[in-house]
C-alpha atoms as a printed R data frame, in Angstrom:
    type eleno elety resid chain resno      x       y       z
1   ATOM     1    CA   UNK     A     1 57.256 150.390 112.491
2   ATOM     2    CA   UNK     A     2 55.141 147.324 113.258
3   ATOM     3    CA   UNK     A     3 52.807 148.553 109.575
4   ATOM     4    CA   UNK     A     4 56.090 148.568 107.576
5   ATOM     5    CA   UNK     A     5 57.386 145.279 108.808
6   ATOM     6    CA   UNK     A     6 53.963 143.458 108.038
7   ATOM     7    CA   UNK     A     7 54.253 144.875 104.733
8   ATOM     8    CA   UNK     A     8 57.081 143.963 104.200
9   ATOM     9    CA   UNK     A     9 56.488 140.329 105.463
10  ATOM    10    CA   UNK     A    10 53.367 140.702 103.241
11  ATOM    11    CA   UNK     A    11 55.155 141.586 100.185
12  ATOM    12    CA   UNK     A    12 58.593 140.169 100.149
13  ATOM    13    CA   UNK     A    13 58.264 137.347 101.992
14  ATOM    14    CA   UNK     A    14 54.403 136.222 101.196
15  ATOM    15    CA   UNK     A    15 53.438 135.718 104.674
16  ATOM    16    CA   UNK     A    16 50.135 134.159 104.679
17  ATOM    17    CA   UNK     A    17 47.720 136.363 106.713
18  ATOM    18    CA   UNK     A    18 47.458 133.904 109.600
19  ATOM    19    CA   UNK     A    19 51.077 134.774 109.819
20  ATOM    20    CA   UNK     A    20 50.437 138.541 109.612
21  ATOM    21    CA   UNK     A    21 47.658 138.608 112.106
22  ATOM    22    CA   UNK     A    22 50.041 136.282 114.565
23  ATOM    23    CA   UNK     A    23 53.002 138.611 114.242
24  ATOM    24    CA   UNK     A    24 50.662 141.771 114.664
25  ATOM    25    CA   UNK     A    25 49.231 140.476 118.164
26  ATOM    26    CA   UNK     A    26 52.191 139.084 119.545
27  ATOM    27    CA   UNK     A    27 54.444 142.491 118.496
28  ATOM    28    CA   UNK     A    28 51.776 144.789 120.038
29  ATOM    29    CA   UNK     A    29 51.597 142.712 122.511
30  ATOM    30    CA   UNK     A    30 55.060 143.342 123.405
31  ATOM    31    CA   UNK     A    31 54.553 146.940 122.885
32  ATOM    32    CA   UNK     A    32 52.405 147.238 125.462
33  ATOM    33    CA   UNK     A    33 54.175 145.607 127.568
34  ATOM    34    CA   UNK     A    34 57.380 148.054 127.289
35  ATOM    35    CA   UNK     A    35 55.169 150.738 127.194
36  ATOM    36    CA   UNK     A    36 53.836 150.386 130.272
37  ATOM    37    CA   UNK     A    37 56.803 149.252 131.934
38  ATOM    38    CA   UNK     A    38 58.428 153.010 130.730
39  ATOM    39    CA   UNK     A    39 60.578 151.613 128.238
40  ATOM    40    CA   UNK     A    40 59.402 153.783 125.171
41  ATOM    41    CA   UNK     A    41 57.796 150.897 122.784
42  ATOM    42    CA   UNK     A    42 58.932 148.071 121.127
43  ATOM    43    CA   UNK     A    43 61.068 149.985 118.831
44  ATOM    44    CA   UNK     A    44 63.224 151.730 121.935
45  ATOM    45    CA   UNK     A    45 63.527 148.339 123.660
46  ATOM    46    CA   UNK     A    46 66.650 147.150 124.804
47  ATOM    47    CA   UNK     A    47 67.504 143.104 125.741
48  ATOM    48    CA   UNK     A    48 66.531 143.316 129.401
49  ATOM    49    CA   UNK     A    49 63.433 145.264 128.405
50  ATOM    50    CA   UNK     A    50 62.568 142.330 125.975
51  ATOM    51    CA   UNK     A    51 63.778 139.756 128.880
52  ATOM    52    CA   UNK     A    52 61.000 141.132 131.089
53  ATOM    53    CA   UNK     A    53 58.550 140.433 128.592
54  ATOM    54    CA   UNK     A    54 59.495 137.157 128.164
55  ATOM    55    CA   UNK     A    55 59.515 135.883 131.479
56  ATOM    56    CA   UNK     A    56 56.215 137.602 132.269
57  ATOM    57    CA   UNK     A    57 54.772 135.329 129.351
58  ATOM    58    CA   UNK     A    58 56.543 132.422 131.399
59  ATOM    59    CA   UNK     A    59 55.390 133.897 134.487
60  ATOM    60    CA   UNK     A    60 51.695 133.946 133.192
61  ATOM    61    CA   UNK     A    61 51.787 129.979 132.574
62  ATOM    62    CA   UNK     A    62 52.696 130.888 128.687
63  ATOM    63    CA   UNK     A    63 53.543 127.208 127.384
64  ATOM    64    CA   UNK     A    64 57.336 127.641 126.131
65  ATOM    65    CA   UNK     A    65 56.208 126.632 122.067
66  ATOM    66    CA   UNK     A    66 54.196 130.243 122.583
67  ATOM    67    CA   UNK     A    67 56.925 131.946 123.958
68  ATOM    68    CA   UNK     A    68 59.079 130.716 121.427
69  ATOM    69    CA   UNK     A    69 56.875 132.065 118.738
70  ATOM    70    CA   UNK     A    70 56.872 135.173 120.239
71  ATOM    71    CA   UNK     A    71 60.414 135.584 120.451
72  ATOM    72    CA   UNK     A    72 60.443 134.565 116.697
73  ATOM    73    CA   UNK     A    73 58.396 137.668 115.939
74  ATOM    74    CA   UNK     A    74 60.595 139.716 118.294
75  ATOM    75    CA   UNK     A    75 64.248 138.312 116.308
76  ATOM    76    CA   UNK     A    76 62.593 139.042 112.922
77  ATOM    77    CA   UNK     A    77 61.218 142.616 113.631
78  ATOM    78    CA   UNK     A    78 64.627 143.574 115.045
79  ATOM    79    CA   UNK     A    79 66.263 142.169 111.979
80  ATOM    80    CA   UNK     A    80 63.982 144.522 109.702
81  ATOM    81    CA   UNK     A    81 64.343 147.155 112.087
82  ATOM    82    CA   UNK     A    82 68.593 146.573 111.316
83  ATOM    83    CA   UNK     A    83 68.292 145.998 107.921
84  ATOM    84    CA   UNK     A    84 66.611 149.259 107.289
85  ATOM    85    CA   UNK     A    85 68.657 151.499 109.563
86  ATOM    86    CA   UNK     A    86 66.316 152.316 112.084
87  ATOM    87    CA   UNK     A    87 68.338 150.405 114.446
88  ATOM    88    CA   UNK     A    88 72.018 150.371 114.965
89  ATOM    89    CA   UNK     A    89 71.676 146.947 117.191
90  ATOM    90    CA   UNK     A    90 69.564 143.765 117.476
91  ATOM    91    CA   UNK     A    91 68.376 143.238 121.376
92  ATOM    92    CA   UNK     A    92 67.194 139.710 120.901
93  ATOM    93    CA   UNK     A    93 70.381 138.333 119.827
94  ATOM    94    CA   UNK     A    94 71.361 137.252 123.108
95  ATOM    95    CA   UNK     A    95 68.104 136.026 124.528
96  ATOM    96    CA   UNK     A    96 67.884 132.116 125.123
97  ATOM    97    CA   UNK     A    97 65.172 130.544 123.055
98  ATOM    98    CA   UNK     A    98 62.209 129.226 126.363
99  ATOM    99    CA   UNK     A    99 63.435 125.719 126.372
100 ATOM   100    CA   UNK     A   100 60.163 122.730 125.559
101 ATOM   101    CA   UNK     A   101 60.034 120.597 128.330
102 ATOM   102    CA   UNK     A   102 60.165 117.205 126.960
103 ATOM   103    CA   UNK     A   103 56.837 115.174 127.430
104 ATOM   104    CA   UNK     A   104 56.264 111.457 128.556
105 ATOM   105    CA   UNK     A   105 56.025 108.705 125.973
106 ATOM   106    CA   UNK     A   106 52.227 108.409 124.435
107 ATOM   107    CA   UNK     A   107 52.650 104.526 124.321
108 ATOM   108    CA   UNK     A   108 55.875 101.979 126.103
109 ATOM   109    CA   UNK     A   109 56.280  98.935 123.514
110 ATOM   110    CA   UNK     A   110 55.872  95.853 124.864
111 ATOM   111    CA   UNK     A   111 59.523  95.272 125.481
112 ATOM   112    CA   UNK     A   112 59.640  98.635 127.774
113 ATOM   113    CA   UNK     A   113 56.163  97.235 129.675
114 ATOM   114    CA   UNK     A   114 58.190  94.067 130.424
115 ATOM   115    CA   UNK     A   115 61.421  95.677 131.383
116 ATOM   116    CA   UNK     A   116 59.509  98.066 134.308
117 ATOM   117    CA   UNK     A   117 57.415  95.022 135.281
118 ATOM   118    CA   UNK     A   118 60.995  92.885 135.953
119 ATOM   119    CA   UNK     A   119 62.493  95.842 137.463
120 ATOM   120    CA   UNK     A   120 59.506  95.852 139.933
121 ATOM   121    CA   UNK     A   121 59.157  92.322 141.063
122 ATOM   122    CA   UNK     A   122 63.280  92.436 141.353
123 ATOM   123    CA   UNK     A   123 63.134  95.636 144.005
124 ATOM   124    CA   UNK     A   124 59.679  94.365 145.418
């Protein structure tokens, strides 16, 4: 099912084929995950079977934008995978998006600078 949903992405959608080869790895990826876990492949999965997967990418030091992309992949194969029948359910609808944690300022403006520097010399 992962062929048919990369041609469809191919023809339908015009996914580039940096998008195509992404969305191959990260879906047999996944496969290989849940078939080696017992679960059947990525087309039998169900949500905590997908779950796993995900927090073993967290677990591995995945950086939560990846994860995120993955999931992406995951939400739109199970939508094809719906759309055409094959699947009566979508197991990613209820999984949480990995959350980015939110990074330190590159620069402070010279206002911030003076504001930490007053708040030192105040509790110094």
């Amino acid at each position: 099912m992962i062929e048919a949903f990369l041609e469809m992405m191919s023809a339908e959608r015009g996914a580039a084929l940096n998008t195509l080869q992404s969305y191959r790895r990260d879906l047999e990826d996944a496969d290989r995950f849940l078939r080696a876990r017992g679960a059947g492949g990525l087309h039998a999965a169900q949500t905590a079977d997908l779950s796993a997967y995900l927090h073993g990418l967290e677990a591995q030091g995945f950086a939560a934008s990846s994860q995120a992309r993955r999931l992406s992949a995951l939400r739109q194969f199970f939508r094809f995978l719906f759309a055409e029948n094959v699947r009566s359910d979508n197991p990613t609808g209820v999984i949480s998006s990995p959350k980015k944690q939110r990074g330190l300022p590159r620069h402070l403006s010279m206002e911030a600078v003076s504001r930490l520097l007053e708040t030192a010399r105040r509790e110094a």
